[in-house]
Amino acid sequence: MADAPLPPRSFQEVILRLQSYWAAQGCAILQPYDMEVGAGTFHPATTLRALGPKPWAVAYVQPSRRPTDGRYGDNPNRLQHYYQFQVLIKPSPPDLQELYLGSLAAIGIDPALHDIRFVEDDWESPTLGAWGLGWEVWCDGMEVSQFTYFQQVGGHDCRPVSGELTYGLERLAMYVLGVDHVMDMPFNDPDAPQPLRYGDIFHQTEREYSRWNFEIADTETLLRHFNDAEAECARILAADPTDGAGRIIPMAHPAYDQCIKASHIFNLLDARGVISVTERQAYIGRVRGLARQCADAFVATEAGGA
Amino acid sequence: MPDLLIELLSEEIPARMQARAAEDLKRLVTQGLVDAGLTYAGARAFATPRRLALTVAGLTAASATRREERKGPREGAPDAAIEGFARSAGVARDALELRDAGKARAWFAVTETPGRPAAAIVAEVLEATVRGFPWPKSMRWGTGSLRWVRPLHAILCLLSDEGGAQVVEMEIDGIKASDRTRGHRFMAPGAFSVTSFDDYRAKLRRAHVLLDAEERADHIWVDAHNAAFAQGLEVVEDRALLAEVAGLVEWPVVLMGSIAPEFLDLPPEVLQTSMREHQKFFSVRNPATGRIEKFVTVAARETADDGATILAGNAKVLAARLSDAKFFWQNDLRTVSKVGLEGMAEGLSRVTFHNKLGTQADRIARIAALAREIAPMVGADPDLAEQAARVAKADLQSEMVGEFPELQGLMGRYYAEAAGLPAEVAAACPEHYQPLGPSDSVPSAPVSVAVALADKLDTLTGFFWINERPTGSKDPFALRRAALGVIRLLVENRVRIPLFYRVFYDHETFHMVTAMLARQEASEKISAELIKRGVDPKSLESFTPSFTQVISSSKYGIGEEEAGMGSLLVFLHDRLKVHLRDQGIRHDVIDACLTMPNNDDLTLLVARAEALQGLLATEDGENLVQGFRRANNILTQAEARDGVEYSFGPDPKLAEGAEEVALFAALDAAEAAIGPAMEAEDFAAAMRAMAQLRAPIDAFFEAVQINTDNQIVRRNRLNLLHRIRTICLGVADLTRLEG
């Protein structure tokens, strides 16, 4: 970190710099998973690949949806659709903290001027049956990342342990770019022939989805879809691993897709306010059950180290 | 006499674990050293966000040689026995010595364990300490199997004396001990060697690390205080936050910033909570106005711009947080002005409290009815109590409480005030949650007491009715806390409520009614039970839940319902025992009072226990209990042997001798005094009267033999003992007293 690079000028530049930085550290830069998820952790490249003994190092952007956080595009920081940048390295390297600080420097956060701290935050995902220890990383009092050493996923001990970094991209970029309202943030270069702001791209969708999430989404349909996804997951996992041609092909990933689906539908039902406190636990338990079975299936596959 | 220095350098240790970890390190290492035969003069442990350190001064350089002798078989014992002994003692057969041992000679094995150098012992003890360290939560990392709170990077382990310093050779999971450490993560990241504790501490300070948490806390407090004072302001004291922040930074730098003027009108609790919970900021108050105007944040480093960037960033984050808070506050006020506080509470009918106990709105209806019922017993206006109960939880639907759950109740008060509700009602919003624990204060305003009691009693009767009772360490609905709350509300306010007879049964009926209404389908079991209680389940459709309506139609049937609500009383008694034991009242004293009548009136129960404890503290009382016990034992034995109960009043005409006559008179006098005292529930007076019996009873037993040959006199005396028993047991069950 000899010369501090010039600060980035747009949202996409923050993303591109993170990608180049982690590519330079040897990570494979994956693309987003093509399903609705609540966080980058749900990407099978994290959830499933954190299991088993095989080394792994990936980084990717993951569009994420949290229906309850929708604010019709009015709130300066809250969105029901946003982006996470996710890094997963297995086994966790001894200098992961330094590597992480290097990534902040790459997007223009000079540690000589800022107050960067690692504040305890034990991560737990009751829906994934996963937990780990780590921190939320603060920059000048703002949480800019989650830093976690995975201990368990889908009920399985992680051996070796993966190190996971999650950057909330909008918030981080707003800070780096000095923007107060997410919708005002330059998405591409402000001097581009067609400068686009975040709001040009997402303001209308935030309004539309907020209304749908909170008021319109049909709860009967959603409930049915939840049950369908659960049943399909079980059916996939129960299928004979030997196919008609005598090939042995267990289907951990297709089953896990159904788990992701169920999890997202649960989030939608939650946003519709039709899930009571006690029912909540039951739903979470059902999704966790799926995640657990998918993890069981995955560790019995080649990628899972079997 | 070398000194030992240990440092365990890791990634950031959670602030809340640091102090305990330092103490554990000290305890485990020093204990291990002592167990291995070393002694030391003193030890101190330290923690920073990245390191645990321990210095042990005046350690012995080596453990002493240990000589052990074991006596074996007699001279001439079979060879096999002697060889077996040698083997078990770990010495060669030839090395056994034949020595005098009393009458005969015997074989002795002598073993000598040579002393070991301190370094070898330290290495062993430190490894065992690290591997077995009692972190509340620990983790693995990378490919290793070692567990630590976060990845452990380096071990510094040094023995130093006048001759110099020596690294203790050891290695744990690939981490080799050395004499090197590192400074501040950003300000002085390079590694350096140290030669002693003093050197270590001084070099750390130069490398921008303050080793001592107390020093960091003092530094923060003094700097914060001075910065505030310079502007005529004061820092709001918050010890927990201070300790936490001192655990987040190795080099604290205090920075004070302003809260933007548009947020200054927010309630101070909102500002304080938002700043503390989200940002770990201290609040800075203007003593003239009481308003919070500024904040103090503690940065982990110095910067070239004197913290300007850091402060600007923090202020920005705070502004975002506070604009959220302000948005919530304004929305909530708008809601209240439009639909009132009850209107705000409306949404609670869509929130399930528990699937067997209905919605939050059902629960509130029950609490309101019960609060109304309890109101006269606590001196509260029933209308106000009911109104307070109806709005006390309304703020659960407010946006502010949605964001800051810890502000529940407090926001209710602000919104009640904004809605122009009576002051008693507004006060009940926060106070009805109290007491939140054994050290939280208990409300005393009658309306608050009524709602607080109704709230907790509804929870207790509800969960006991549906058989969700605490077991072992599991208490998911915090029923123990609710029970303690009921106890403290009643006892500390000297409130008299016969819980079992006036609350439990009727309120249980109410739970059944709610359940029937909520499910809208007949549950046969509940419906049968309601019919038994005189409530027609068919009429429930048009039933407006009203407590009076329930109880006017419900017939109390003792016995049948003891199983459910009886066990709630037992549960409350158990919690009362724990509570009173903490107040220094003996458990057997409580037991002696628990079995007395009206034991569902906890205030009465406590008054009795206190009086009995007072009695037992006097010599007369202690001796009276002895006398009672003697009378009771003789009587019980006689009754068991004779198979009869000696309960026909004794005849004074059969009394022989002055002592017996005197006892008759004393019992008459005691009875005459105890009766009215008990009537007036003046237990102290009753106990005093009972204590008067001590001298006559002692004298009686001194002079008189109970089991005489004259059967008429014997029977009369046993009947006399029965009177003692009856009188004493009428005050408290003295048979339960120990000792």
CSV table of N, CA, C and O in Angstrom, one decimal, chain A residues 69-80 171 174 180-184 198 203 206-207 210, chain B residues 320-321 323-325 327-328 331 399 403:
chain,number,residue,atom,x,y,z
A,69,ASP,N,-37.3,-4.7,4.8
A,69,ASP,CA,-36.5,-3.5,4.8
A,69,ASP,C,-37.0,-2.5,3.7
A,69,ASP,O,-36.4,-1.4,3.6
A,70,GLY,N,-38.0,-2.8,3.0
A,70,GLY,CA,-38.4,-1.9,1.9
A,70,GLY,C,-39.0,-0.6,2.5
A,70,GLY,O,-39.7,-0.6,3.5
A,71,ARG,N,-38.6,0.6,1.9
A,71,ARG,CA,-39.1,1.9,2.4
A,71,ARG,C,-39.6,2.7,1.2
A,71,ARG,O,-39.5,3.9,1.2
A,72,TYR,N,-40.0,2.1,0.1
A,72,TYR,CA,-40.6,2.8,-1.0
A,72,TYR,C,-39.5,3.7,-1.6
A,72,TYR,O,-39.9,4.7,-2.2
A,73,GLY,N,-38.3,3.4,-1.4
A,73,GLY,CA,-37.2,4.3,-2.0
A,73,GLY,C,-37.0,5.6,-1.2
A,73,GLY,O,-36.2,6.4,-1.7
A,74,ASP,N,-37.7,5.8,-0.1
A,74,ASP,CA,-37.6,7.1,0.6
A,74,ASP,C,-36.5,7.2,1.6
A,74,ASP,O,-35.9,8.2,1.7
A,75,ASN,N,-36.2,6.0,2.2
A,75,ASN,CA,-35.2,6.0,3.3
A,75,ASN,C,-33.8,6.2,2.7
A,75,ASN,O,-33.5,5.5,1.7
A,76,PRO,N,-32.9,7.0,3.3
A,76,PRO,CA,-31.6,7.2,2.7
A,76,PRO,C,-30.7,5.9,2.7
A,76,PRO,O,-29.8,5.9,1.9
A,77,ASN,N,-31.0,5.0,3.6
A,77,ASN,CA,-30.1,3.8,3.7
A,77,ASN,C,-30.8,2.5,3.5
A,77,ASN,O,-30.2,1.5,3.4
A,78,ARG,N,-32.1,2.5,3.6
A,78,ARG,CA,-32.8,1.2,3.6
A,78,ARG,C,-33.4,0.8,2.3
A,78,ARG,O,-34.1,1.6,1.7
A,79,LEU,N,-33.2,-0.4,1.9
A,79,LEU,CA,-33.6,-0.9,0.6
A,79,LEU,C,-34.1,-2.4,0.8
A,79,LEU,O,-33.6,-3.1,1.6
A,80,GLN,N,-35.1,-2.7,0.0
A,80,GLN,CA,-35.5,-4.2,0.1
A,80,GLN,C,-34.7,-5.0,-0.9
A,80,GLN,O,-34.6,-6.2,-0.8
A,171,ARG,N,-24.0,0.9,1.4
A,171,ARG,CA,-23.6,1.7,2.6
A,171,ARG,C,-22.1,2.0,2.5
A,171,ARG,O,-21.7,3.2,2.7
A,174,MET,N,-21.6,4.6,-0.3
A,174,MET,CA,-22.1,5.9,0.1
A,174,MET,C,-21.1,6.6,1.0
A,174,MET,O,-20.8,7.8,0.8
A,180,ASP,N,-25.2,11.1,0.9
A,180,ASP,CA,-26.1,11.0,2.0
A,180,ASP,C,-27.3,10.2,1.8
A,180,ASP,O,-27.9,9.6,2.7
A,181,HIS,N,-27.8,10.2,0.5
A,181,HIS,CA,-29.0,9.4,0.2
A,181,HIS,C,-28.6,8.4,-0.9
A,181,HIS,O,-28.1,8.8,-1.9
A,182,VAL,N,-29.0,7.2,-0.6
A,182,VAL,CA,-28.5,6.1,-1.6
A,182,VAL,C,-29.0,6.4,-3.0
A,182,VAL,O,-28.3,6.1,-3.9
A,183,MET,N,-30.2,7.0,-3.1
A,183,MET,CA,-30.7,7.2,-4.5
A,183,MET,C,-29.9,8.3,-5.2
A,183,MET,O,-30.0,8.4,-6.4
A,184,ASP,N,-29.1,9.1,-4.5
A,184,ASP,CA,-28.3,10.1,-5.1
A,184,ASP,C,-26.9,9.6,-5.6
A,184,ASP,O,-26.2,10.3,-6.2
A,198,TYR,N,-28.0,5.9,-8.6
A,198,TYR,CA,-28.6,4.7,-8.1
A,198,TYR,C,-30.1,4.8,-8.2
A,198,TYR,O,-30.8,3.9,-8.6
A,203,HIS,N,-35.0,3.5,-8.0
A,203,HIS,CA,-36.0,4.1,-7.2
A,203,HIS,C,-37.4,3.6,-7.5
A,203,HIS,O,-38.2,3.2,-6.6
A,206,GLU,N,-37.8,0.1,-6.2
A,206,GLU,CA,-38.0,0.0,-4.7
A,206,GLU,C,-39.5,0.3,-4.3
A,206,GLU,O,-40.1,-0.4,-3.5
A,207,ARG,N,-40.1,1.3,-5.0
A,207,ARG,CA,-41.5,1.6,-4.7
A,207,ARG,C,-42.4,0.4,-5.1
A,207,ARG,O,-43.2,0.0,-4.3
A,210,SER,N,-41.8,-2.5,-2.7
A,210,SER,CA,-42.2,-2.3,-1.4
A,210,SER,C,-43.8,-2.5,-1.3
A,210,SER,O,-44.3,-3.1,-0.4
B,320,ALA,N,-27.6,9.9,10.3
B,320,ALA,CA,-28.4,9.0,9.6
B,320,ALA,C,-29.3,8.2,10.6
B,320,ALA,O,-30.5,8.0,10.4
B,321,ARG,N,-28.7,7.8,11.7
B,321,ARG,CA,-29.4,7.1,12.8
B,321,ARG,C,-30.5,8.0,13.3
B,321,ARG,O,-31.6,7.5,13.5
B,323,SER,N,-31.9,10.6,12.0
B,323,SER,CA,-33.0,11.0,11.2
B,323,SER,C,-34.0,9.8,11.1
B,323,SER,O,-35.2,10.1,11.0
B,324,ASP,N,-33.5,8.6,11.2
B,324,ASP,CA,-34.4,7.5,11.3
B,324,ASP,C,-35.3,7.7,12.6
B,324,ASP,O,-36.5,7.6,12.5
B,325,ALA,N,-34.6,8.0,13.7
B,325,ALA,CA,-35.3,8.1,15.0
B,325,ALA,C,-36.4,9.2,14.9
B,325,ALA,O,-37.5,9.1,15.4
B,327,PHE,N,-37.8,10.5,12.3
B,327,PHE,CA,-38.9,10.0,11.4
B,327,PHE,C,-39.9,9.2,12.2
B,327,PHE,O,-41.1,9.4,12.1
B,328,PHE,N,-39.4,8.3,12.9
B,328,PHE,CA,-40.3,7.4,13.8
B,328,PHE,C,-41.0,8.3,14.8
B,328,PHE,O,-42.2,8.1,15.0
B,331,ASN,N,-43.7,10.3,13.0
B,331,ASN,CA,-44.8,9.4,12.6
B,331,ASN,C,-45.7,9.0,13.8
B,331,ASN,O,-46.9,9.0,13.7
B,399,GLU,N,-43.4,3.0,15.8
B,399,GLU,CA,-42.3,2.8,15.0
B,399,GLU,C,-41.0,2.9,15.8
B,399,GLU,O,-40.0,2.2,15.6
B,403,GLU,N,-38.0,0.0,16.4
B,403,GLU,CA,-36.5,0.2,16.1
B,403,GLU,C,-35.7,0.0,17.4
B,403,GLU,O,-34.7,-0.6,17.4
